[in-house]
Coordinates of C-alpha atoms and ligand atoms in Angstrom, one line a residue:
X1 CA 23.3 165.1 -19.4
X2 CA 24.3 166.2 -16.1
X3 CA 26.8 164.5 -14.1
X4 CA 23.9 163.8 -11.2
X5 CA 22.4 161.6 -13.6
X6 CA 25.3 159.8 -15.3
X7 CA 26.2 159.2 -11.2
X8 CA 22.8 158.3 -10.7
X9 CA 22.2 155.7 -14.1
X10 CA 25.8 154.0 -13.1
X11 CA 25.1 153.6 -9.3
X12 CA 21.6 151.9 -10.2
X13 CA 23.7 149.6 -13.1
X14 CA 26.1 148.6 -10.4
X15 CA 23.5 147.6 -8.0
X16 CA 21.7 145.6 -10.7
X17 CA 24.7 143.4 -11.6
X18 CA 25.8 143.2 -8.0
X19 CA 22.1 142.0 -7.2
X20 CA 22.5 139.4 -9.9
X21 CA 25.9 138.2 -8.9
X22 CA 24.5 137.4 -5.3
X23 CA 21.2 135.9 -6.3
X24 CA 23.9 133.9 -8.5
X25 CA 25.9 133.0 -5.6
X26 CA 23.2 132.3 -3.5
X27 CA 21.0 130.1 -5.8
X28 CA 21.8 126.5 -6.9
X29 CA 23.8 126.3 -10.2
X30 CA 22.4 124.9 -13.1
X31 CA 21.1 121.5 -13.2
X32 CA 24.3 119.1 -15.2
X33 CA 24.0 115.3 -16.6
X34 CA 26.7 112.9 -15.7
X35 CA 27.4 109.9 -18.3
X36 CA 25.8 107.2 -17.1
X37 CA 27.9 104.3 -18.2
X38 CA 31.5 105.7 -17.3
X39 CA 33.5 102.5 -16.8
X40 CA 35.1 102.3 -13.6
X41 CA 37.2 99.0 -14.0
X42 CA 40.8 98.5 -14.7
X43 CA 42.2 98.2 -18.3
X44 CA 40.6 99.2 -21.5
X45 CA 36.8 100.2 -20.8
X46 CA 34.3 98.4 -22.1
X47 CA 29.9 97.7 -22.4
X48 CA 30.3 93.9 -21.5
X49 CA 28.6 94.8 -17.9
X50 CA 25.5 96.8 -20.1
X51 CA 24.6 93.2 -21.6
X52 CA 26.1 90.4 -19.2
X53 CA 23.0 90.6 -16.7
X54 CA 24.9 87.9 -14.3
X55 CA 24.1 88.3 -10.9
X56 CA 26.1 85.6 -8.7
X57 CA 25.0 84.8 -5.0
X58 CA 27.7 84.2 -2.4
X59 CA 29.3 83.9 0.6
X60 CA 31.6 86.0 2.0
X61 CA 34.8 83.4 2.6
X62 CA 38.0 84.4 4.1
X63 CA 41.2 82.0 3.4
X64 CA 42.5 80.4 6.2
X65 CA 46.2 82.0 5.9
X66 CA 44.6 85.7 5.8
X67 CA 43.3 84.6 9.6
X68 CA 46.7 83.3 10.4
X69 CA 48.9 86.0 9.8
X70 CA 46.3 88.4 11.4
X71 CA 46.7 86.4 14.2
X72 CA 50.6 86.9 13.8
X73 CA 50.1 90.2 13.2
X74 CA 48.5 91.0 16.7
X75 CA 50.4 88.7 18.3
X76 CA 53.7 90.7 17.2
X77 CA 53.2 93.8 17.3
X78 CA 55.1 96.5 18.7
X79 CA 54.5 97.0 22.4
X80 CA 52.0 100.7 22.2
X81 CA 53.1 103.8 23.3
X82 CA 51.5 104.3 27.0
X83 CA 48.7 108.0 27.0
X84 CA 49.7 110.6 28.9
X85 CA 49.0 110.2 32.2
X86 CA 45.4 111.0 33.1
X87 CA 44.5 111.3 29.6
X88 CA 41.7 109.3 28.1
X89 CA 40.6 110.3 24.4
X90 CA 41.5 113.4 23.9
X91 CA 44.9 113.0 22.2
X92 CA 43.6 110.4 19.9
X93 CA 42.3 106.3 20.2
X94 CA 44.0 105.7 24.4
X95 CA 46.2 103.3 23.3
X96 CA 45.5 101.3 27.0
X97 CA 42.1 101.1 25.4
X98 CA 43.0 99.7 22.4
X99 CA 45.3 97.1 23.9
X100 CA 41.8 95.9 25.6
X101 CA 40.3 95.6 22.2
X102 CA 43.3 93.6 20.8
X103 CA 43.1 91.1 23.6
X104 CA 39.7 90.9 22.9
X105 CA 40.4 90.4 19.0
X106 CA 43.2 88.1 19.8
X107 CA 41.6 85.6 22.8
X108 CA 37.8 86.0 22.1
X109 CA 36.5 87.4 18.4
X110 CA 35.9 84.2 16.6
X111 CA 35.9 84.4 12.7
X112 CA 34.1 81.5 12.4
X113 CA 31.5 82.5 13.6
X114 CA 30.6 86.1 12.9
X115 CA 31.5 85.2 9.0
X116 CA 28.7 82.8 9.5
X117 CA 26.7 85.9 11.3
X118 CA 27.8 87.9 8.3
X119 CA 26.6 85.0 5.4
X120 CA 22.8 85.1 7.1
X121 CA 21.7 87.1 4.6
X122 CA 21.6 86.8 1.1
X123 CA 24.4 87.7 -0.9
X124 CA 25.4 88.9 -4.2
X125 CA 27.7 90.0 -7.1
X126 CA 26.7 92.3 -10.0
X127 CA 29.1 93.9 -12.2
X128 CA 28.0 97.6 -13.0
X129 CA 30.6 100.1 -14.6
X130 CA 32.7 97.8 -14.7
X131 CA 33.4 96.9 -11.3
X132 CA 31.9 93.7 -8.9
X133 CA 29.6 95.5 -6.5
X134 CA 28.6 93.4 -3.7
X135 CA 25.3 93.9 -2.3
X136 CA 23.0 92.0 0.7
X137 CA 19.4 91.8 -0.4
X138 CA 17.2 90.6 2.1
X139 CA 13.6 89.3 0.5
X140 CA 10.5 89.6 2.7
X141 CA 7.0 88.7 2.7
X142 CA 3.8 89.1 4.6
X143 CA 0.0 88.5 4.3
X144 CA -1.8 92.0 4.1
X145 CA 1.8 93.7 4.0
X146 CA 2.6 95.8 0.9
X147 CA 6.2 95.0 0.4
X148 CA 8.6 98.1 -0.9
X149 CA 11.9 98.1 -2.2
X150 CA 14.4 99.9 0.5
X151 CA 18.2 100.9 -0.6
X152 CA 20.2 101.4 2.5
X153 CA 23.4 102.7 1.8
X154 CA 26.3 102.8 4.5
X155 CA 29.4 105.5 4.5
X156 CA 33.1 105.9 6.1
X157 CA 33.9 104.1 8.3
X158 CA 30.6 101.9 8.0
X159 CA 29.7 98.6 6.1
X160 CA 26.5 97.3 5.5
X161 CA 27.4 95.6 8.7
X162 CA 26.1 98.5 10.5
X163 CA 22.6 97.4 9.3
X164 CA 22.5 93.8 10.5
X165 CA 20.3 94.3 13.2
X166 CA 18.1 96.6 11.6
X167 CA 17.2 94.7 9.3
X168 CA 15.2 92.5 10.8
X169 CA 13.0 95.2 11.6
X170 CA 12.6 96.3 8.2
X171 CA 11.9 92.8 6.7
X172 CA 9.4 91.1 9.6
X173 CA 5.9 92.6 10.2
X174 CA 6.0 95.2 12.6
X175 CA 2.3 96.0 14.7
X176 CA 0.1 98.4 13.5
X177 CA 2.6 98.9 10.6
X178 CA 1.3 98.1 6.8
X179 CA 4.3 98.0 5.0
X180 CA 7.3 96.0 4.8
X181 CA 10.4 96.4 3.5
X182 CA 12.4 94.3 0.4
X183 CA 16.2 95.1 1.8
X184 CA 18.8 96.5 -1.1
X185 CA 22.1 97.0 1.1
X186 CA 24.8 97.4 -1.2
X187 CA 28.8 97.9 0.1
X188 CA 29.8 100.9 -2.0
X189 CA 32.6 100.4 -3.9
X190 CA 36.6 100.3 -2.6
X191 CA 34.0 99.9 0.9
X192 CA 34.3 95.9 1.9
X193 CA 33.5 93.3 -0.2
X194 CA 32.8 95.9 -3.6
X195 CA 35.9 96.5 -5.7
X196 CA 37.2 99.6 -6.1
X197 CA 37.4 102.4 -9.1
X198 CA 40.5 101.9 -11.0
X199 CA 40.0 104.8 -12.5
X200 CA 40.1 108.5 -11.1
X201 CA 36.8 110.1 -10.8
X202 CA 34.4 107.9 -8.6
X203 CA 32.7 110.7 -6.2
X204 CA 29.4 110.7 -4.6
X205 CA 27.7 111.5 -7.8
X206 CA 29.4 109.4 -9.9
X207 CA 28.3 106.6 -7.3
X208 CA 24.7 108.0 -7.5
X209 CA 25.0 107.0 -11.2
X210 CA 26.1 103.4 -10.2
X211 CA 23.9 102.6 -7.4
X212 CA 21.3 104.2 -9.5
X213 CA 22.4 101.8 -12.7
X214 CA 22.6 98.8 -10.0
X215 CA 19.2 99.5 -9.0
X216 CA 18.0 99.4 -12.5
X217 CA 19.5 95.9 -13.5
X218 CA 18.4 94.7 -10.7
X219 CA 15.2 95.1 -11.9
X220 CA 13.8 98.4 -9.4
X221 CA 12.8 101.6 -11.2
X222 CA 11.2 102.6 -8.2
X223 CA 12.4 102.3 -4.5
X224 CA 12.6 104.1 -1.4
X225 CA 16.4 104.9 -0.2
X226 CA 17.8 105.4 3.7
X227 CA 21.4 106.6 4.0
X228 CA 23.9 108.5 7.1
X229 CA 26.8 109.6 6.8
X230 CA 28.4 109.5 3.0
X231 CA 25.5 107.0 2.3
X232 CA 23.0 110.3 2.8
X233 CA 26.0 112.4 1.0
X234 CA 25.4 109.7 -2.2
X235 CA 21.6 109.4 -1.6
X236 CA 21.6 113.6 -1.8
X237 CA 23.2 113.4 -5.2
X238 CA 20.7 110.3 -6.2
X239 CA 17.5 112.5 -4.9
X240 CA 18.8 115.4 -7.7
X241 CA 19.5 113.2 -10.2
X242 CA 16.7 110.9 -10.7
X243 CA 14.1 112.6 -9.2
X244 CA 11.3 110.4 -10.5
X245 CA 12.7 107.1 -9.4
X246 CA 13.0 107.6 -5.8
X247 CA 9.5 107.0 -3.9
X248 CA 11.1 108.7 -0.8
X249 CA 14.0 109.7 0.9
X250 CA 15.0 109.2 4.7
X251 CA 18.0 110.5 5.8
X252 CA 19.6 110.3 9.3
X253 CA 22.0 113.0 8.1
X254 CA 20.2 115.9 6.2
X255 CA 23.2 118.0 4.6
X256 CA 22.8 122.2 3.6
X257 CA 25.8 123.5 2.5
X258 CA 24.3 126.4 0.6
X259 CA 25.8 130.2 1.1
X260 CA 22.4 131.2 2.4
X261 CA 22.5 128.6 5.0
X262 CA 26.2 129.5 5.9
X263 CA 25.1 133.1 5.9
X264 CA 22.1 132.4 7.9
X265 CA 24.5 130.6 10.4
X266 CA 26.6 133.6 10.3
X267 CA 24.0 136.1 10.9
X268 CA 23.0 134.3 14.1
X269 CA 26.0 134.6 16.1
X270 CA 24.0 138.3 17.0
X271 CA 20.6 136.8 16.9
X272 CA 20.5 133.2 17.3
X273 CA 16.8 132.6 16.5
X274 CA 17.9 133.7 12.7
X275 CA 19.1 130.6 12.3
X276 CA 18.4 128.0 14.9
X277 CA 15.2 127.2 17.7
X278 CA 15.9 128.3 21.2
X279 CA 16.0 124.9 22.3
X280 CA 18.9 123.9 19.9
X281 CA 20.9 127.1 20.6
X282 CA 24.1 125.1 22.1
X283 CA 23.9 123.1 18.9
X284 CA 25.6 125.5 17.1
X285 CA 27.0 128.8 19.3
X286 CA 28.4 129.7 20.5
X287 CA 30.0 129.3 16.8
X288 CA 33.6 129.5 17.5
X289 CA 33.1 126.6 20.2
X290 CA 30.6 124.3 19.1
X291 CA 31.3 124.7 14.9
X292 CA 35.2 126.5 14.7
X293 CA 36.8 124.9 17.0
X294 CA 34.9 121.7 17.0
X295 CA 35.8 121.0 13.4
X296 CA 39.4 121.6 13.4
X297 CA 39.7 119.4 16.4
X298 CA 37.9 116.5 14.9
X299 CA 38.2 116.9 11.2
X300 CA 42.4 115.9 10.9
X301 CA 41.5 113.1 9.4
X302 CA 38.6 114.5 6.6
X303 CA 41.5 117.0 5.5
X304 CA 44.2 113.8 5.1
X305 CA 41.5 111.6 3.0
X306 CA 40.6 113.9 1.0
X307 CA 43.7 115.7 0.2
X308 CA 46.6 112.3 0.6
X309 CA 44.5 109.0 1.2
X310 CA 47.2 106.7 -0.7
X311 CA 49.8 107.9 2.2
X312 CA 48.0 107.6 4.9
X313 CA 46.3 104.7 3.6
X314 CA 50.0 102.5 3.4
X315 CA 49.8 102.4 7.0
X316 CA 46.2 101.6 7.5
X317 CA 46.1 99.2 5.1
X318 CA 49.1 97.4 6.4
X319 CA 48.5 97.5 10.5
X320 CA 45.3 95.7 11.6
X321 CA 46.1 97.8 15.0
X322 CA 46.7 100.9 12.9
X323 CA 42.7 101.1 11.3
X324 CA 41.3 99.6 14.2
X325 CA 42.7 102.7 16.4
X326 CA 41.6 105.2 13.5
X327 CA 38.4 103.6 13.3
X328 CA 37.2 102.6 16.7
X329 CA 38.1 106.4 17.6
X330 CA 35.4 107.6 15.1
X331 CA 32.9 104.9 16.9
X332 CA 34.0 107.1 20.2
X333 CA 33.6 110.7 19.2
X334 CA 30.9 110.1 16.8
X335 CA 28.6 108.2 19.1
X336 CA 29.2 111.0 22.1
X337 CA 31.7 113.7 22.1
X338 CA 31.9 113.8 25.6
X339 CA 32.7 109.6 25.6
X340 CA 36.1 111.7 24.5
X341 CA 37.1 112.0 28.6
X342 CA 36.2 108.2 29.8
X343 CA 38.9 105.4 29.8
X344 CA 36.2 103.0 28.1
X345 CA 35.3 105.4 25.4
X346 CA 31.7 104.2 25.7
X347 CA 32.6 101.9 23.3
X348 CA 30.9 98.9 25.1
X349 CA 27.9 101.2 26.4
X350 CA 27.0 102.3 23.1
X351 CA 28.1 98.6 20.8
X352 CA 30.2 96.0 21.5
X353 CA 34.0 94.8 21.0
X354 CA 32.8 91.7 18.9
X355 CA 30.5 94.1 16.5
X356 CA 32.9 96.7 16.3
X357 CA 35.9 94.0 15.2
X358 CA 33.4 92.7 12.5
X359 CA 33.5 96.3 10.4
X360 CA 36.8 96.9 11.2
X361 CA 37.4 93.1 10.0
X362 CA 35.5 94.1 7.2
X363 CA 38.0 96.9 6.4
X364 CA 41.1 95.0 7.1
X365 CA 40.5 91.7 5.5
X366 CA 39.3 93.6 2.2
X367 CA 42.1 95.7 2.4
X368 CA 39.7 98.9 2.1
X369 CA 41.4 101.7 4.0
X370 CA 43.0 103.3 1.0
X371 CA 40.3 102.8 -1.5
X372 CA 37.5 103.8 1.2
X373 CA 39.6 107.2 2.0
X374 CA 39.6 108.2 -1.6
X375 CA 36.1 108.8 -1.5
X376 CA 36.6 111.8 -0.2
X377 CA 39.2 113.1 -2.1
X378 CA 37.1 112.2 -5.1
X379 CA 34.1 114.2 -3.5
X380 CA 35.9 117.4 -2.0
X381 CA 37.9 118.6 -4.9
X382 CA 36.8 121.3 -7.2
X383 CA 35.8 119.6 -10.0
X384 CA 33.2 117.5 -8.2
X385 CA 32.2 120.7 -6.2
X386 CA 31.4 122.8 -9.0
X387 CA 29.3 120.1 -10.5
X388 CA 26.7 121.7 -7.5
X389 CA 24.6 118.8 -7.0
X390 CA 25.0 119.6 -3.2
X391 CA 23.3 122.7 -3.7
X392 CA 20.2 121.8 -5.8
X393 CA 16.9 121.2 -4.4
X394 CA 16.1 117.8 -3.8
X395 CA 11.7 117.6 -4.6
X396 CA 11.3 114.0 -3.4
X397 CA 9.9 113.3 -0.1
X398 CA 11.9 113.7 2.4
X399 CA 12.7 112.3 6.1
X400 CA 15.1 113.7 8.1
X401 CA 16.4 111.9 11.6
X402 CA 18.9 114.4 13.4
X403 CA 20.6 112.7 16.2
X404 CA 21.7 114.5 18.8
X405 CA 25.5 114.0 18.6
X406 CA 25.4 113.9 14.8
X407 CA 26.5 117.1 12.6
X408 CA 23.2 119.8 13.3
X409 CA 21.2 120.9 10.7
X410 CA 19.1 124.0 11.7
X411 CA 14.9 123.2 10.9
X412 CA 15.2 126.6 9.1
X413 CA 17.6 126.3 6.4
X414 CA 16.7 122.4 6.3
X415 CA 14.0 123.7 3.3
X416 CA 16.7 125.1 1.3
X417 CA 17.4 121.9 -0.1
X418 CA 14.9 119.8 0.9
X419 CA 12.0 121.1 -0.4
X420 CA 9.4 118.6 0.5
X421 CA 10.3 117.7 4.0
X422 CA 7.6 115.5 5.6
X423 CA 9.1 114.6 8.6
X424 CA 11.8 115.6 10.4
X425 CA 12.6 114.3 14.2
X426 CA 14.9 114.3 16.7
X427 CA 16.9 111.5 18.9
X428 CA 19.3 111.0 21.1
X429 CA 21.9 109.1 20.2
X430 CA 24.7 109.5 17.7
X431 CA 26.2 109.1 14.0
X432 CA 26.4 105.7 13.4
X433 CA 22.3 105.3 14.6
X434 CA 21.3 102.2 12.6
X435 CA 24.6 100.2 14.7
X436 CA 23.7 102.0 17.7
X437 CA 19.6 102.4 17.9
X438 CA 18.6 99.8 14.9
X439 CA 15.0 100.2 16.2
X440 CA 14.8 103.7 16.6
X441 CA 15.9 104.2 13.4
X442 CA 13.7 101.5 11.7
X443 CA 10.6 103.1 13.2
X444 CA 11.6 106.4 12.4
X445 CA 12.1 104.6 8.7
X446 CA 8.3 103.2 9.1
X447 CA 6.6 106.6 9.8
X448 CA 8.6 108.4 7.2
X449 CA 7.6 105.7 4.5
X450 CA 4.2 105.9 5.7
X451 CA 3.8 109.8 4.9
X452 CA 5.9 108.8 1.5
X453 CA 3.8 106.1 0.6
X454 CA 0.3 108.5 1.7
X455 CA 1.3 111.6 -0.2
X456 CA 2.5 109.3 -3.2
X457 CA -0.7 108.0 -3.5
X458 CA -2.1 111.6 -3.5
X459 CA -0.2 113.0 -6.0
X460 CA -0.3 110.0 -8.4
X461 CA -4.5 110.7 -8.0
X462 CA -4.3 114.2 -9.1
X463 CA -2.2 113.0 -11.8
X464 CA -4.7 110.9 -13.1
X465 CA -7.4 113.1 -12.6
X466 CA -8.9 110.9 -10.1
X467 CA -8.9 113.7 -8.0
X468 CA -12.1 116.0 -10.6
X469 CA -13.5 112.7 -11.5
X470 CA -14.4 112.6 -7.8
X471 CA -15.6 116.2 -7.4
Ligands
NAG1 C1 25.8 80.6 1.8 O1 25.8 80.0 3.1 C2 24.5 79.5 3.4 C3 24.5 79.1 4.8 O2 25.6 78.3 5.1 C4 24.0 78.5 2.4 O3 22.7 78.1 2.7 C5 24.0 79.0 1.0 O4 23.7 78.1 0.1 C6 25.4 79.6 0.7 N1 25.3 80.3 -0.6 C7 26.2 80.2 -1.5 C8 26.0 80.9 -2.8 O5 27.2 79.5 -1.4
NAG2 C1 34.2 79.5 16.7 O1 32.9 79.4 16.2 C2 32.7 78.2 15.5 C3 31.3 78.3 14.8 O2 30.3 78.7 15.8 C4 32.8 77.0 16.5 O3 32.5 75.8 15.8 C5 34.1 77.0 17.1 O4 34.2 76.0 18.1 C6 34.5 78.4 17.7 N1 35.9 78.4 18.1 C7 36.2 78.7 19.3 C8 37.7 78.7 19.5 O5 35.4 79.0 20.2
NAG3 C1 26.5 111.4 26.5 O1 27.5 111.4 27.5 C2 27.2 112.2 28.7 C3 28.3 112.2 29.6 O2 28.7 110.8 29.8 C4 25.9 111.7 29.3 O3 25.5 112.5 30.4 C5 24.8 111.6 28.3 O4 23.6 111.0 28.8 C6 25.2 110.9 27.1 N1 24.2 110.9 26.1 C7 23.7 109.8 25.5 C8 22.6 110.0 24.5 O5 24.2 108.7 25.7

C-alpha cells in the first residue's frame, strides 16, 4: 500500500470519529429514568406517604410571638450604611430605599390582614416523598365552560403569592373564551409554606418527579402546566419526563442551553441574523455587553446559591432586613434593568410595598432563604447536569411568553428544544410577569391553551382513526 493511501484511509477515519464526537456533543444525551419514590424527608425513609392518601386543608397561621419579635427586629436594627452619594442601584438594594420599605413594613403592612388575603383560597397539605407540600387549589365552575386542570408553579425568589391576582382570571369566565381553568399552585418545597428536602439531591428533576407524583395523588393524570423562572426550569424537566401526561405547556421563560444554540449565539457576533431577528438584535449583541458583561454583573448571587447557600443563607435567614434587601433587589433589576439608576427602583411603578412584604413575609416567617437557595446548588452541579434533561427535546405543546426584560431566547434556536412550539409572543414587561401583568399573562395563558386544547383534539382523532373513517 502506498503511503498516499494509508494518509488518505487515516485522514478519512479521523474525520469520521471527529464527526461523531460533535454530532455527540451537539445532540441531546440519552433519555435517563429517575426513581420515582426517592424519599425526601428526615430520618429513616419510608412508603407511609405511597398509601396515607391524607390530604389536610388549612390556613396559613402565623403565632403571635413570630410577629412580635419581627417587630423587634425592625425596630432594632442597626442604623444602614448610607449609598454613595449619587448612587441609586447600581452597587446593590440603595439602602435609603430600603429604609422606606422598613418604615412601610414597620408603620403600615398589616399581617392581619394580608394573612387573611393570603387564606382566600383554598389550602392544603399532602405529603409526597416524604415531605408536607403545601399547595393552593383554586376550584372553578361555569355553564358551557370546559374546566382544565392548570399547575402553576412559582421559582426563586417567588411564592405562589405571585399568582394571587392571576388567578382570578384563570378561574372566572373570561368573554369569548371557552375554557376555564381548575387552579393547582403548589409552593415547591424549602419555598414558603412546603418543607424542605432533608436529604441531598432535590434538583429541578427530582422536583419534576414530585410535582409529577403530587399531581397523581391528587387525582390528575392529565393537566396543563404554566411556570417562569425555576418553575419553567422544573416544568422543562416535567415536559421530558412525562411526556404523555402534560396536555400543554406555557412557559414565560423558554430555556436552550444546547451547544448548538451557544454556538449559534457565537457565530452571530459576525452575522447577527444567524442567530437572532433584526428587530431583537440589541437583545443579545453586542455579546460582550448585553450577555458577558450583563451576567457577571447580575449573576453574584446565582454563583453563591448554587455553590455556598448554607453560608449565605445564616444571614438571610436570620435578618428580615437582610432578604428583604436581597430580594426586593431582584424585584428591581428583574422587572427593568434600567429601574437600576432611579432612587425608587420602580418598585412602586411596577408592584407595590404591601405585595412585595407579603413574599418576602413569606420567605422570612418560613424561614426559607437557606432551603430556597439550595435549589440551585442541587440543579447546577455536575451530577444533575449530566443527567441532560435540559437538553432533550420537549414534544408537548408548547407556549412561550418572552418578556422583554426577561432572559432572551432567540425564535431560531427556540425549536431545538421545543419542538412543537404553537405560540410564542412577545411583551413588555419583565421576569416576574404573572405579579407584574397578571392579565397579560392569563390571556397569553388562554390563547396558548386554546391552540393546546385544538391540536389535542386533532391528534387524539387521528389516533382513533376518526380521521379515515371520515374520508
Ligand atoms: C380557613 O379560613 C377560611 C376563612 O376564614 C375559613 O372559611 C376556612 O374554614 C378555614 N379553613 C380551615 C381549614 O381552617
Ligand atoms: C389589621 O387588619 C385587621 C383585619 O383587617 C383589622 O381588624 C385591624 O384593625 C388592622 N390593624 C391595624 C393596626 O390597622
Ligand atoms: C423601562 O425603563 C425605561 C427607563 O425608565 C423606560 O423608558 C421604559 O418604558 C421601561 N419599560 C417598561 C416596559 O416599563
Amino acid at each position: 500500500m502506498g503511503s498516499g493511501r494509508i494518509v488518505f484511509l487515516g485522514v478519512t477515519a479521523l474525520a469520521i470519529y471527529l464527526g461523531y464526537k460533535i454530532k455527540c456533543a451537539l445532540g441531546p444525551p440519552p433519555l435517563v429514568t429517575l426513581e420515582n419514590d426517592t424519599y425526601w424527608g428526615p430520618g429513616e425513609p419510608n412508603n407511609a406517604w405511597k398509601e396515607n392518601f391524607l390530604i389536610t386543608p388549612l390556613n396559613i397561621t402565623v403565632p403571635d410571638e413570630v410577629l412580635e419579635y419581627l417587630k423587634w427586629r425592625l425596630d432594632t436594627h442597626r442604623p444602614m450604611v448610607p449609598p454613595l452619594e449619587g448612587v441609586q442601584q447600581q452597587y446593590g438594594m440603595n439602602t435609603k430605599l430600603l429604609e422606606d420599605v422598613i418604615q412601610y413594613w414597620k408603620t403600615e403592612y398589616n399581617w392581619t390582614e394580608r394573612q387573611q388575603y393570603l387564606n382566600k383560597y383554598p389550602q392544603y397539605k399532602i405529603n409526597i416523598q416524604g415531605l408536607q407540600i403545601h399547595v393552593v387549589h383554586r376550584n372553578s365552575y361555569a355553564d358551557g365552560y370546559k374546566v382544565v386542570p392548570i399547575l402553576l408553579l412559582h421559582g426563586w425568589p417567588g411564592s405562589v403569592r405571585e399568582f394571587y391576582e392571576m388567578i382570578p382570571y384563570l378561574t372566572n369566565p373570561q368573554e369569548g373564551r371557552k375554557v376555564i381553568f381548575e387552579v393547582l399552585a403548589p409552593y415547591i418545597p424549602g419555598y414558603g409554606f412546603s418543607q424542605a428536602a432533608a436529604k441531598p439531591g432535590l434538583g429541578a428533576a427530582q422536583m419534576a418527579v414530585l410535582f409529577k407524583n403530587m399531581m397523581e395523588k391528587l387525582g390528575y393524570d392529565k393537566f396543563y402546566v404554566q411556570g417562569g423562572d425555576f418553575g419553567a426550569i422544573i416544568l422543562q424537566h416535567m415536559a421530558v419526563m412525562y411526556p404523555d401526561s402534560i396536555l400543554g405547556f406555557h412557559s414565560n421563560m423558554c430555556l436552550v442551553h444546547t451547544p448548538k444554540a451557544l454556538l449559534r449565539l457565537m457565530l452571530g457576533t459576525i452575522f447577527p441574523s444567524w442567530y437572532v431577528r433584526p428587530d431583537h438584535y440589541d437583545r443579545v449583541y453586542p455579546l460582550r455587553e448585553k450577555v458577558f458583561e450583563f451576567y457577571l454583573r447580575e449573576s453574584g448571587y446565582f454563583h453563591l446559591q448554587a455553590t455556598k447557600p448554607d453560608t449565605l443563607g445564616v444571614g438571610m435567614n436570620d435578618s428580615p432586613m437582610g432578604i428583604a434587601a436581597y430580594i426586593l433587589e431582584k424585584f428591581v433589576t428583574g422587572t427593568n434593568i434600567s429601574w437600576q439608576l432611579r432612587e425608587d427602583g420602580g418598585l412602586k411603578e411596577a408592584f407595590s410595598y404591601r405585595d412585595l412584604l407579603d413574599n418576602i413575609m413569606i420567605y422570612w416567617l418560613t424561614q426559607s432563604a437557606t432551603t430556597s437557595f439550595r435549589l440551585y446548588s442541587e440543579t447546577f452541579n455536575k451530577a444533575h447536569t449530566e443527567l441532560g434533561f435540559m437538553r432533550q427535546p420537549i414534544t408537548v405543546p408548547t407556549a412561550c411568553a418572552r418578556f422583554k426584560y426577561d432572559f432572551y431566547t432567540a425564535d431560531g434556536v427556540l425549536g431545538e428544544i421545543f419542538t412543537n412550539l404553537l405560540q410564542l409572543t412577545d411583551h413588555e414587561g419583565g421576569h416576574f410577569a404573572a405579579f407584574q401583568l397578571p392579565k397579560v399573562l392569563a390571556d397569553d395563558i388562554y390563547d396558548a391553551v386554546e391552540k393546546f386544547e385544538e391540536y389535542n383534539k386533532k391528534r387524539k382523532s387521528i389516533m382513533n382513526g376518526d380521521v379515515w373513517k371520515n374520508a
